PDB file of C-alpha atoms and ligand atoms in Angstrom:
ATOM      1  CA  MET A   1      23.294  43.359  25.692  1.00 58.00           C
ATOM      2  CA  LEU A   2      21.274  40.978  28.276  1.00 62.00           C
ATOM      3  CA  ILE A   3      19.632  38.969  25.518  1.00 61.00           C
ATOM      4  CA  GLY A   4      23.030  38.432  24.118  1.00 62.00           C
ATOM      5  CA  ILE A   5      24.653  37.090  27.424  1.00 56.00           C
ATOM      6  CA  ALA A   6      21.560  35.051  27.642  1.00 62.00           C
ATOM      7  CA  PHE A   7      21.892  33.652  23.981  1.00 59.00           C
ATOM      8  CA  ALA A   8      25.717  33.177  24.720  1.00 60.00           C
ATOM      9  CA  LEU A   9      24.962  31.082  27.665  1.00 59.00           C
ATOM     10  CA  ALA A  10      22.071  29.086  26.087  1.00 63.00           C
ATOM     11  CA  LEU A  11      24.408  28.205  23.404  1.00 59.00           C
ATOM     12  CA  GLY A  12      27.049  27.121  25.837  1.00 59.00           C
ATOM     13  CA  LEU A  13      24.681  25.048  27.517  1.00 57.00           C
ATOM     14  CA  ALA A  14      23.180  23.447  24.378  1.00 58.00           C
ATOM     15  CA  PHE A  15      26.994  22.734  23.603  1.00 55.00           C
ATOM     16  CA  PHE A  16      27.598  20.771  26.721  1.00 57.00           C
ATOM     17  CA  VAL A  17      24.293  19.107  26.774  1.00 57.00           C
ATOM     18  CA  VAL A  18      24.571  18.079  22.930  1.00 55.00           C
ATOM     19  CA  LYS A  19      28.055  17.296  23.108  1.00 55.00           C
ATOM     20  CA  PRO A  20      27.997  13.987  25.359  1.00 53.00           C
ATOM     21  CA  LEU A  21      25.221  12.714  23.363  1.00 54.00           C
ATOM     22  CA  LEU A  22      27.114  13.214  20.095  1.00 54.00           C
ATOM     23  CA  ALA A  23      30.137  11.596  21.798  1.00 51.00           C
ATOM     24  CA  ALA A  24      27.893   8.473  22.842  1.00 48.00           C
ATOM     25  CA  GLY A  25      26.671   8.126  19.395  1.00 47.00           C
ATOM     26  CA  THR A  26      30.041   8.014  17.792  1.00 47.00           C
ATOM     27  CA  ASP A  27      31.346   5.423  20.447  1.00 47.00           C
ATOM     28  CA  GLU A  28      28.562   3.192  19.766  1.00 47.00           C
ATOM     29  CA  GLY A  29      29.404   3.291  15.951  1.00 51.00           C
ATOM     30  CA  THR A  30      27.128   0.325  15.217  1.00 54.00           C
ATOM     31  CA  LEU A  31      23.800   2.399  15.622  1.00 51.00           C
ATOM     32  CA  PRO A  32      21.601   0.729  13.233  1.00 55.00           C
ATOM     33  CA  VAL A  33      20.344   3.160  10.538  1.00 57.00           C
ATOM     34  CA  ASP A  34      16.538   2.344  10.887  1.00 64.00           C
ATOM     35  CA  VAL A  35      16.092   3.266  14.115  1.00 74.00           C
ATOM     36  CA  THR A  36      12.553   4.388  14.344  1.00 85.00           C
ATOM     37  CA  LEU A  37      10.682   5.808  17.170  1.00 87.00           C
ATOM     38  CA  GLN A  38       8.780   2.598  17.359  1.00 88.00           C
ATOM     39  CA  THR A  39      11.792   0.319  17.178  1.00 90.00           C
ATOM     40  CA  ASP A  40      13.277   2.797  20.171  1.00 92.00           C
ATOM     41  CA  LEU A  41      10.144   2.536  22.191  1.00 93.00           C
ATOM     42  CA  LYS A  42      10.271  -1.433  22.034  1.00 93.00           C
ATOM     43  CA  ARG A  43      13.963  -1.558  22.789  1.00 94.00           C
ATOM     44  CA  ARG A  44      13.200   0.540  25.865  1.00 95.00           C
ATOM     45  CA  ARG A  45      10.359  -1.497  26.754  1.00 95.00           C
ATOM     46  CA  LEU A  46      12.232  -4.717  26.506  1.00 95.00           C
ATOM     47  CA  VAL A  47      15.038  -2.942  28.971  1.00 96.00           C
ATOM     48  CA  VAL A  48      12.312  -2.287  31.298  1.00 95.00           C
ATOM     49  CA  TYR A  49      11.016  -5.890  31.256  1.00 95.00           C
ATOM     50  CA  ASP A  50      14.618  -7.138  31.743  1.00 96.00           C
ATOM     51  CA  ASN A  51      14.864  -4.649  34.754  1.00 96.00           C
ATOM     52  CA  ILE A  52      11.434  -6.523  35.997  1.00 95.00           C
ATOM     53  CA  GLN A  53      12.750 -10.001  35.613  1.00 95.00           C
ATOM     54  CA  ASP A  54      15.811  -8.865  37.230  1.00 96.00           C
ATOM     55  CA  LEU A  55      13.903  -7.407  40.328  1.00 96.00           C
ATOM     56  CA  GLU A  56      11.506 -10.477  40.401  1.00 95.00           C
ATOM     57  CA  PHE A  57      15.046 -12.393  40.731  1.00 95.00           C
ATOM     58  CA  GLU A  58      16.442 -10.497  43.389  1.00 95.00           C
ATOM     59  CA  TYR A  59      13.274 -10.623  45.444  1.00 95.00           C
ATOM     60  CA  GLN A  60      13.186 -14.504  45.117  1.00 95.00           C
ATOM     61  CA  SER A  61      16.789 -14.657  46.182  1.00 95.00           C
ATOM     62  CA  ARG A  62      15.974 -12.138  49.122  1.00 93.00           C
ATOM     63  CA  LYS A  63      18.479  -9.575  47.814  1.00 94.00           C
ATOM     64  CA  ILE A  64      15.904  -6.833  47.958  1.00 92.00           C
ATOM     65  CA  ALA A  65      13.579  -5.814  50.897  1.00 94.00           C
ATOM     66  CA  ALA A  66       9.918  -6.129  50.139  1.00 94.00           C
ATOM     67  CA  LYS A  67       9.483  -2.565  50.606  1.00 95.00           C
ATOM     68  CA  ASP A  68      11.756  -1.742  47.873  1.00 95.00           C
ATOM     69  CA  TYR A  69      10.650  -4.482  45.676  1.00 96.00           C
ATOM     70  CA  GLU A  70       7.106  -2.971  45.788  1.00 96.00           C
ATOM     71  CA  ALA A  71       8.406   0.550  44.894  1.00 96.00           C
ATOM     72  CA  LEU A  72      10.690  -0.560  41.925  1.00 95.00           C
ATOM     73  CA  ARG A  73       8.128  -2.929  40.640  1.00 96.00           C
ATOM     74  CA  GLU A  74       5.727  -0.125  40.529  1.00 96.00           C
ATOM     75  CA  THR A  75       8.145   2.248  38.984  1.00 95.00           C
ATOM     76  CA  TYR A  76       8.961  -0.327  36.178  1.00 96.00           C
ATOM     77  CA  THR A  77       5.276  -1.292  35.390  1.00 95.00           C
ATOM     78  CA  THR A  78       4.403   2.354  35.253  1.00 95.00           C
ATOM     79  CA  GLU A  79       7.058   2.987  32.736  1.00 96.00           C
ATOM     80  CA  ALA A  80       6.425  -0.036  30.973  1.00 95.00           C
ATOM     81  CA  ALA A  81       2.584   0.949  30.667  1.00 95.00           C
ATOM     82  CA  HIS A  82       3.874   4.460  29.643  1.00 96.00           C
ATOM     83  CA  LEU A  83       5.962   3.015  26.910  1.00 95.00           C
ATOM     84  CA  ILE A  84       3.184   0.670  25.557  1.00 94.00           C
ATOM     85  CA  THR A  85       0.648   3.635  25.410  1.00 94.00           C
ATOM     86  CA  GLU A  86       3.486   5.971  23.610  1.00 94.00           C
ATOM     87  CA  SER A  87       4.028   2.957  21.008  1.00 93.00           C
ATOM     88  CA  HIS A  88       0.183   3.004  20.440  1.00 93.00           C
ATOM     89  CA  GLU A  89       0.258   6.491  20.084  1.00 92.00           C
ATOM     90  CA  VAL A  90       2.892   6.442  17.423  1.00 90.00           C
ATOM     91  CA  ASP A  91       1.110   3.649  15.737  1.00 90.00           C
ATOM     92  CA  ARG A  92      -2.284   5.660  15.490  1.00 91.00           C
ATOM     93  CA  GLN A  93      -0.193   8.584  14.207  1.00 89.00           C
ATOM     94  CA  SER A  94       1.499   6.819  11.468  1.00 88.00           C
ATOM     95  CA  THR A  95      -1.798   5.297  10.479  1.00 88.00           C
ATOM     96  CA  GLU A  96      -3.499   8.419  10.261  1.00 88.00           C
ATOM     97  CA  GLU A  97      -0.444   9.784   8.440  1.00 88.00           C
ATOM     98  CA  ALA A  98      -0.632   7.013   5.900  1.00 88.00           C
ATOM     99  CA  PHE A  99      -4.528   7.719   5.682  1.00 87.00           C
ATOM    100  CA  ILE A 100      -3.871  11.353   4.853  1.00 88.00           C
ATOM    101  CA  GLU A 101      -1.163  10.618   2.467  1.00 89.00           C
ATOM    102  CA  ARG A 102      -3.524   8.192   0.513  1.00 88.00           C
ATOM    103  CA  GLU A 103      -6.202  11.039   0.702  1.00 86.00           C
ATOM    104  CA  VAL A 104      -4.079  13.698  -0.479  1.00 88.00           C
ATOM    105  CA  ALA A 105      -2.609  11.285  -3.379  1.00 88.00           C
ATOM    106  CA  ALA A 106      -6.174  10.557  -4.399  1.00 85.00           C
ATOM    107  CA  ARG A 107      -7.120  14.362  -4.422  1.00 83.00           C
ATOM    108  CA  ARG A 108      -4.005  15.218  -6.659  1.00 81.00           C
ATOM    109  CA  VAL A 109      -4.853  12.188  -9.125  1.00 78.00           C
ATOM    110  CA  GLY A 110      -8.623  13.766  -8.989  1.00 71.00           C
ATOM    111  CA  ARG A 111      -7.394  17.295  -9.757  1.00 66.00           C
ATOM    112  CA  LYS A 112      -5.265  16.209 -12.383  1.00 59.00           C
ATOM    113  CA  SER A 113      -7.958  14.796 -14.492  1.00 56.00           C
ATOM    114  CA  GLU A 114     -10.139  18.023 -13.887  1.00 55.00           C
ATOM    115  CA  VAL A 115      -7.463  19.944 -15.756  1.00 56.00           C
ATOM    116  CA  VAL A 116      -6.980  17.648 -18.492  1.00 58.00           C
ATOM    117  CA  PRO A 117      -7.830  19.794 -21.549  1.00 66.00           C
ATOM    118  CA  ASP A 118     -11.389  19.255 -23.093  1.00 76.00           C
ATOM    119  CA  TYR A 119     -10.987  17.905 -26.635  1.00 84.00           C
ATOM    120  CA  THR A 120     -14.578  18.084 -27.389  1.00 86.00           C
ATOM    121  CA  CYS A 121     -15.086  19.592 -31.190  1.00 89.00           C
ATOM    122  CA  PRO A 122     -17.006  22.755 -30.900  1.00 87.00           C
ATOM    123  CA  LYS A 123     -18.258  22.104 -34.356  1.00 90.00           C
ATOM    124  CA  CYS A 124     -19.781  18.655 -34.277  1.00 94.00           C
ATOM    125  CA  GLY A 125     -19.490  17.917 -30.495  1.00 89.00           C
ATOM    126  CA  PHE A 126     -17.524  14.763 -30.929  1.00 91.00           C
ATOM    127  CA  GLU A 127     -15.547  13.849 -27.753  1.00 89.00           C
ATOM    128  CA  ASN A 128     -12.016  12.954 -29.012  1.00 88.00           C
ATOM    129  CA  PRO A 129     -10.668  10.402 -26.808  1.00 85.00           C
ATOM    130  CA  VAL A 130      -6.887  11.729 -27.052  1.00 83.00           C
ATOM    131  CA  PRO A 131      -5.331  14.864 -27.444  1.00 83.00           C
ATOM    132  CA  VAL A 132      -5.698  15.884 -31.039  1.00 86.00           C
ATOM    133  CA  LYS A 133      -5.260  19.197 -33.057  1.00 88.00           C
ATOM    134  CA  PHE A 134      -8.036  18.268 -35.374  1.00 91.00           C
ATOM    135  CA  CYS A 135     -11.449  16.644 -34.630  1.00 91.00           C
ATOM    136  CA  GLY A 136     -11.285  12.909 -35.723  1.00 91.00           C
ATOM    137  CA  GLU A 137     -14.946  12.904 -36.667  1.00 92.00           C
ATOM    138  CA  CYS A 138     -15.136  16.309 -38.939  1.00 96.00           C
ATOM    139  CA  GLY A 139     -11.598  17.647 -38.998  1.00 93.00           C
ATOM    140  CA  ALA A 140     -12.336  20.860 -37.592  1.00 92.00           C
ATOM    141  CA  LYS A 141      -9.401  22.532 -35.818  1.00 90.00           C
ATOM    142  CA  LEU A 142      -9.298  22.280 -31.933  1.00 85.00           C
ATOM    143  CA  GLY A 143      -7.087  24.902 -30.226  1.00 72.00           C
ATOM    144  CA  PRO A 144      -6.088  24.535 -26.887  1.00 62.00           C
ATOM    145  CA  GLY A 145      -8.711  25.211 -24.112  1.00 53.00           C
ATOM    146  CA  THR A 146     -11.327  24.673 -26.895  1.00 45.00           C
ATOM    147  CA  LYS A 147     -14.768  23.821 -25.273  1.00 50.00           C
ATOM    148  CA  LEU A 148     -18.300  23.101 -26.142  1.00 47.00           C
ATOM    149  CA  GLN A 149     -20.193  26.174 -25.563  1.00 43.00           C
TER     150      GLN A 149
HETATM  151 ZN1   ZN B 201     -15.808  17.851 -35.289  1.00 58.42          ZN
END
């Protein structure tokens, strides 16, 4: 019973959290299809750089106190550094994934060549280069899985 209530609460909470996100997504309507984690990080980084520029401008024109300027600048640069680190991490992971995919593909090809049936003639030992039913050298019948003992 308690679990049921907790579940209902969690579901309700999830609904209220997700709903505005979905609404925001549909409102924009122009969300590019190819939004990857990397491009999203880049976009966020550009926003932070923009904020830093604005901040510099405000400080230069004395619209903001030195103390606030320092604090905000610290916040922005920390965030920028964090985004750059994250971006590098994403890069590293995708490089690793590409490497693993290549390795797996290579191994798959290797395994495939291993299971290719052997068309070596059991009678004369001729290695028939293509799948054949009879030996190209002596004409002996070759069955599937025929192997030289
Ligand atoms: Zn043969």
